[in-house]
Short mmCIF file of N, CA, C and O in Angstrom, two decimals:
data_model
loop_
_atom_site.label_atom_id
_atom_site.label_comp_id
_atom_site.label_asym_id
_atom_site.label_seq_id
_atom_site.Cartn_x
_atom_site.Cartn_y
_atom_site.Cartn_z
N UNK A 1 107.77 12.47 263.47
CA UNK A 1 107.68 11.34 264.36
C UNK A 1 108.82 11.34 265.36
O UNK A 1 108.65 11.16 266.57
N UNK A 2 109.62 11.48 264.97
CA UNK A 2 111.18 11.75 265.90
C UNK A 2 110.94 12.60 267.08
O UNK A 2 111.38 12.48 268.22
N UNK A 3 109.92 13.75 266.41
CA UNK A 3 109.94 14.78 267.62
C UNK A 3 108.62 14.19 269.08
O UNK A 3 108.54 14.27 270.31
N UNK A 4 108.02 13.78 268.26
CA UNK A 4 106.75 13.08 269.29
C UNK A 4 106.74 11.62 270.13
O UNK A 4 106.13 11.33 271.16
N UNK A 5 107.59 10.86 269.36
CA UNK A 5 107.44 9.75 270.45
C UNK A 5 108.39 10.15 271.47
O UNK A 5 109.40 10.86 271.49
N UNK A 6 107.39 9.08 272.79
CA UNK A 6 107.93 9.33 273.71
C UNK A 6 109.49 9.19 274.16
O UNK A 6 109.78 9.81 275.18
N UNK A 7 110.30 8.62 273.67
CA UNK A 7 111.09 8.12 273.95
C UNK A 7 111.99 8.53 273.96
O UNK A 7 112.05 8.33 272.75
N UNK A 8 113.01 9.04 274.20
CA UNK A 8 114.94 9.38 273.60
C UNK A 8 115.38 8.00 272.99
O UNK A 8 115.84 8.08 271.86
N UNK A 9 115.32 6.66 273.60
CA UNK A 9 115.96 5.79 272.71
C UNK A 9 114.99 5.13 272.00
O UNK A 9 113.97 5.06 272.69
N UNK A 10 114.80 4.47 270.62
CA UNK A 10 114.05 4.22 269.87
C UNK A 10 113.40 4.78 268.85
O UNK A 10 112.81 4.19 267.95
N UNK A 11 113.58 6.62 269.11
CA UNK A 11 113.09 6.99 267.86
C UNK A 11 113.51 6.79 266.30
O UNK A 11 112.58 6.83 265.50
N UNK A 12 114.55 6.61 265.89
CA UNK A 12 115.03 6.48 264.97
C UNK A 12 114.49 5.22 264.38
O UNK A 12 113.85 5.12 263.33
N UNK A 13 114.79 4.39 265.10
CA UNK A 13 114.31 3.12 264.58
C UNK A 13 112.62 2.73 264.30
O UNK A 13 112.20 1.86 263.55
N UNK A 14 111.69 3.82 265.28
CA UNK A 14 110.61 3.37 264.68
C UNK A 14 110.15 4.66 263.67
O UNK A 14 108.96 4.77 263.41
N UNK A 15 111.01 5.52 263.17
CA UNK A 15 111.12 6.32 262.54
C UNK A 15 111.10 5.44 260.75
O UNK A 15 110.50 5.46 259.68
N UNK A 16 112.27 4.71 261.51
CA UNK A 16 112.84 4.26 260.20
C UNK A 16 111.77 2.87 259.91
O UNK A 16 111.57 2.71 258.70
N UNK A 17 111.18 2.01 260.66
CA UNK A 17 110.14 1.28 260.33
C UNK A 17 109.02 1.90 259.89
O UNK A 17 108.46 1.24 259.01
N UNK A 18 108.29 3.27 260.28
CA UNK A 18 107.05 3.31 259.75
C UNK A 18 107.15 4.36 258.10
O UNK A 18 106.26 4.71 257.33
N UNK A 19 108.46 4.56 258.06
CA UNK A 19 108.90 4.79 256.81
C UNK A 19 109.37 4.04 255.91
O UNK A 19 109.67 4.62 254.87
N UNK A 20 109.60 2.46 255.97
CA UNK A 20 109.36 1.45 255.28
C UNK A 20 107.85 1.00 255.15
O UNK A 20 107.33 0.85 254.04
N UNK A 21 107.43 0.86 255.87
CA UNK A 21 105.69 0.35 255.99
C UNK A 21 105.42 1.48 254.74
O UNK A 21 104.97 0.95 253.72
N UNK A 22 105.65 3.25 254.65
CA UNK A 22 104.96 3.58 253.80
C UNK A 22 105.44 3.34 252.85
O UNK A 22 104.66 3.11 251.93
N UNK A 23 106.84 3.27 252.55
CA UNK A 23 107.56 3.21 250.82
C UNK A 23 106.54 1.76 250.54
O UNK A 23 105.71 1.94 249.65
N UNK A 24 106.49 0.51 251.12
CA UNK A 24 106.35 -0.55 250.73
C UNK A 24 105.11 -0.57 250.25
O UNK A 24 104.73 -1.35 249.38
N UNK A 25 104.16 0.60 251.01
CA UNK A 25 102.30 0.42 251.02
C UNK A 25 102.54 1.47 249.61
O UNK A 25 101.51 1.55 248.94
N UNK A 26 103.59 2.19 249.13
CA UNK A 26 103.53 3.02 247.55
C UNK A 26 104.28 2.22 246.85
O UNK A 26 104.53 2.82 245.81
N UNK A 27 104.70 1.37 246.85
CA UNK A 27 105.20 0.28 245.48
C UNK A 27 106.38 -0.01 246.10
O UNK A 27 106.82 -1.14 245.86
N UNK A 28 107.16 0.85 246.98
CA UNK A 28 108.91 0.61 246.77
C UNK A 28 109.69 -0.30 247.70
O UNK A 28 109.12 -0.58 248.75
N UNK A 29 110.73 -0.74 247.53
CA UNK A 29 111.34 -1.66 247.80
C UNK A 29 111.52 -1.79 248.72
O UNK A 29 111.08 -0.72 249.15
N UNK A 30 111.99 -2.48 249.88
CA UNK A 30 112.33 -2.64 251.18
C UNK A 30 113.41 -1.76 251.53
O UNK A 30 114.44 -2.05 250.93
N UNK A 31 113.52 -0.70 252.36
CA UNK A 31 114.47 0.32 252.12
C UNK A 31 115.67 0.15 253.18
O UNK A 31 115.71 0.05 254.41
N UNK A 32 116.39 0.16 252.40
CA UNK A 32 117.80 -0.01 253.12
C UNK A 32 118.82 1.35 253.58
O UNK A 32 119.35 2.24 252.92
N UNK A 33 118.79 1.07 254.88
CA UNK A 33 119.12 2.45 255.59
C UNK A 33 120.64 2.74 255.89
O UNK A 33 121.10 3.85 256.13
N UNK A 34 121.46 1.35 255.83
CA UNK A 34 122.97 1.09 255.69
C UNK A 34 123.88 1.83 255.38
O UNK A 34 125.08 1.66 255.61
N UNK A 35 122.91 3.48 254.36
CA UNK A 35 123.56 4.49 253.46
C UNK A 35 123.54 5.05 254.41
O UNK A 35 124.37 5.89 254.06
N UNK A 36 123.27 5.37 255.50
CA UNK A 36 123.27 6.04 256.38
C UNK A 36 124.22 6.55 257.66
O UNK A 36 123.76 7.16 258.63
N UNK A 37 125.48 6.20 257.51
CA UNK A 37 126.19 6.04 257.93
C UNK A 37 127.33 7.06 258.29
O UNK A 37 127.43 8.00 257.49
N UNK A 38 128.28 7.05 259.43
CA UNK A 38 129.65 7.65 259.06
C UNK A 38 129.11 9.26 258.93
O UNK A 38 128.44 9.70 259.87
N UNK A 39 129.41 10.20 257.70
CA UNK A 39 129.69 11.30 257.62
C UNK A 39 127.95 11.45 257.43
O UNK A 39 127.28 12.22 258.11
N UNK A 40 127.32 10.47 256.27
CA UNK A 40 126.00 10.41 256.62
C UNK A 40 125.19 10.58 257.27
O UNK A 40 124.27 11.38 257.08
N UNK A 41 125.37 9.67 258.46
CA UNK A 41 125.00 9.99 259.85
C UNK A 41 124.55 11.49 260.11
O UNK A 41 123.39 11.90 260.14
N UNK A 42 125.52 12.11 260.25
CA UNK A 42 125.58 13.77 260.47
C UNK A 42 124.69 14.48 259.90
O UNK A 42 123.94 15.21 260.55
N UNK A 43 124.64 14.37 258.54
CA UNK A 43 123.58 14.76 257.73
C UNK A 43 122.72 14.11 257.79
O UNK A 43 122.29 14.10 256.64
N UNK A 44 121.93 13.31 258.57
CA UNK A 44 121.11 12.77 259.01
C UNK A 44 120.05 13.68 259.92
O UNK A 44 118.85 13.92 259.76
N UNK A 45 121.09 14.14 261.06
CA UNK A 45 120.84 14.29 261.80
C UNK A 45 120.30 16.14 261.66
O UNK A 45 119.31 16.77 262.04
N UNK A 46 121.37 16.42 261.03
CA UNK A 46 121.18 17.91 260.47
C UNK A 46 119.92 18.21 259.83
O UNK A 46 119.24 19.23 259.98
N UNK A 47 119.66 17.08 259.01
CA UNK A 47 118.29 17.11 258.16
C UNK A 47 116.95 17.02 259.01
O UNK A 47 115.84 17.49 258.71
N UNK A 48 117.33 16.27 260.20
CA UNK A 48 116.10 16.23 261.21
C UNK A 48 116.24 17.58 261.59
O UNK A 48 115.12 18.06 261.48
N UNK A 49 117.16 18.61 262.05
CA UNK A 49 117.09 19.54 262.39
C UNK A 49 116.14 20.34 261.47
O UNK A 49 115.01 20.76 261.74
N UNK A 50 116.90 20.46 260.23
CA UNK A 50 116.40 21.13 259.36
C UNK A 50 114.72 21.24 259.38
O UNK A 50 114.15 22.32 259.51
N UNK A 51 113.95 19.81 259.22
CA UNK A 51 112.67 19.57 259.07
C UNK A 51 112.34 20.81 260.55
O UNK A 51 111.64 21.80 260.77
N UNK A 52 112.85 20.39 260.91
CA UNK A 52 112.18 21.48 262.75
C UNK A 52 112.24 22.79 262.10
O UNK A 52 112.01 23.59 263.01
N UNK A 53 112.35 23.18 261.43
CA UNK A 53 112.35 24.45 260.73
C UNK A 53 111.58 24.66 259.70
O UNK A 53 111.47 25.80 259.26
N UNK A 54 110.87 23.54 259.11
CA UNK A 54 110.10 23.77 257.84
C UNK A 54 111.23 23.21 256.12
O UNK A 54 111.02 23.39 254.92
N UNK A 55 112.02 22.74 256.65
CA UNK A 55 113.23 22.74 255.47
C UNK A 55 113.18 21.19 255.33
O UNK A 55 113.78 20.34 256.00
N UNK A 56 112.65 21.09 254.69
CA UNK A 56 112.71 19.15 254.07
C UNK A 56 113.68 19.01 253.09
O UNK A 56 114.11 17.89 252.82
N UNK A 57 114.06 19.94 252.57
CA UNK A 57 115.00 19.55 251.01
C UNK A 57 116.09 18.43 251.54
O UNK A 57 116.03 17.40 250.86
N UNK A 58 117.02 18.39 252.54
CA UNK A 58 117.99 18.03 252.78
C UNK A 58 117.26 16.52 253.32
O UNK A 58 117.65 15.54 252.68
N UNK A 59 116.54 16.32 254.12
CA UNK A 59 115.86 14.72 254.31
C UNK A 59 115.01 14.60 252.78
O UNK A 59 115.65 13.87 252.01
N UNK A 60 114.24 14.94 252.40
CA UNK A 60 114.17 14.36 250.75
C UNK A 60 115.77 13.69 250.16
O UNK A 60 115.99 12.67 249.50
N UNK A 61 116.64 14.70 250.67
CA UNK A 61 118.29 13.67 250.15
C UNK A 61 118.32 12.80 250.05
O UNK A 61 118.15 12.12 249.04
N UNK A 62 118.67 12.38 251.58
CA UNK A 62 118.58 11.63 252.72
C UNK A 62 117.35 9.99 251.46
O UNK A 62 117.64 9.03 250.76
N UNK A 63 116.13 10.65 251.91
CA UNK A 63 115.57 9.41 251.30
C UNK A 63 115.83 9.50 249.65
O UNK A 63 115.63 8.54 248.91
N UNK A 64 116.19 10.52 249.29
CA UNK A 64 116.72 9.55 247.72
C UNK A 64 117.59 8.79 247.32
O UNK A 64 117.58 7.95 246.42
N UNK A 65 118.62 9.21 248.28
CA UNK A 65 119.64 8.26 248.25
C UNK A 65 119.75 7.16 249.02
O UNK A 65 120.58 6.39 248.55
N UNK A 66 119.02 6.60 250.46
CA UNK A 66 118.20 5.30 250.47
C UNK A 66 117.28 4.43 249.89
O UNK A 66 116.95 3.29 250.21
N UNK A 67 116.75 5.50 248.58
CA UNK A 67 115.74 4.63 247.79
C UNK A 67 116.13 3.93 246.79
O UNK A 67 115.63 2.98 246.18
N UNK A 68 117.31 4.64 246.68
CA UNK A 68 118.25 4.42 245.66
C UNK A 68 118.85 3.65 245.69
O UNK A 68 118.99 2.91 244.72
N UNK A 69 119.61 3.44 247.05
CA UNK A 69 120.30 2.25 247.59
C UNK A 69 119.28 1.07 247.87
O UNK A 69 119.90 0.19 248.45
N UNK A 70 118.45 0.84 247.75
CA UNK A 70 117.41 -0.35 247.97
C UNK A 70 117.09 -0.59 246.85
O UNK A 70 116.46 -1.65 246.95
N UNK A 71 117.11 -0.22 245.57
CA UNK A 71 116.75 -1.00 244.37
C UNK A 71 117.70 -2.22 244.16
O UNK A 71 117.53 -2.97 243.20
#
């Protein structure tokens, strides 16, 4: 989704909404993205890279340890 909407500003954020809409539509909690931060951030961002390559392991992180942080 990051890579397709139109936009430069806003992707993240509706990144990060239609990835609550799905945790919430599979049981899980309102997800709190707050972990995301600081050095986080970076690896955030790296992990979007990564996906552009076929490499999800590092955003699977990414959301375990926001899912984690939202219980």
């Amino acid at each position: 989704m990051v890579l397709i909407h139109p936009f430069r500003e806003g992707n993240g954020r509706v990144s990060r909404l239609l990835s609550t809409l799905m945790a919430l539509q599979a049981g899980l909690p309102l997800l709190n993205f707050g972990v995301i931060k600081g050095k986080q951030r970076e690896a955030y961002f790296a992990a979007v890279q990564a996906g552009m390559d076929r490499n999800y392991e590092p955003m699977r992180e990414i959301f375990r340890r926001v899912v984690q942080a939202s219980n």
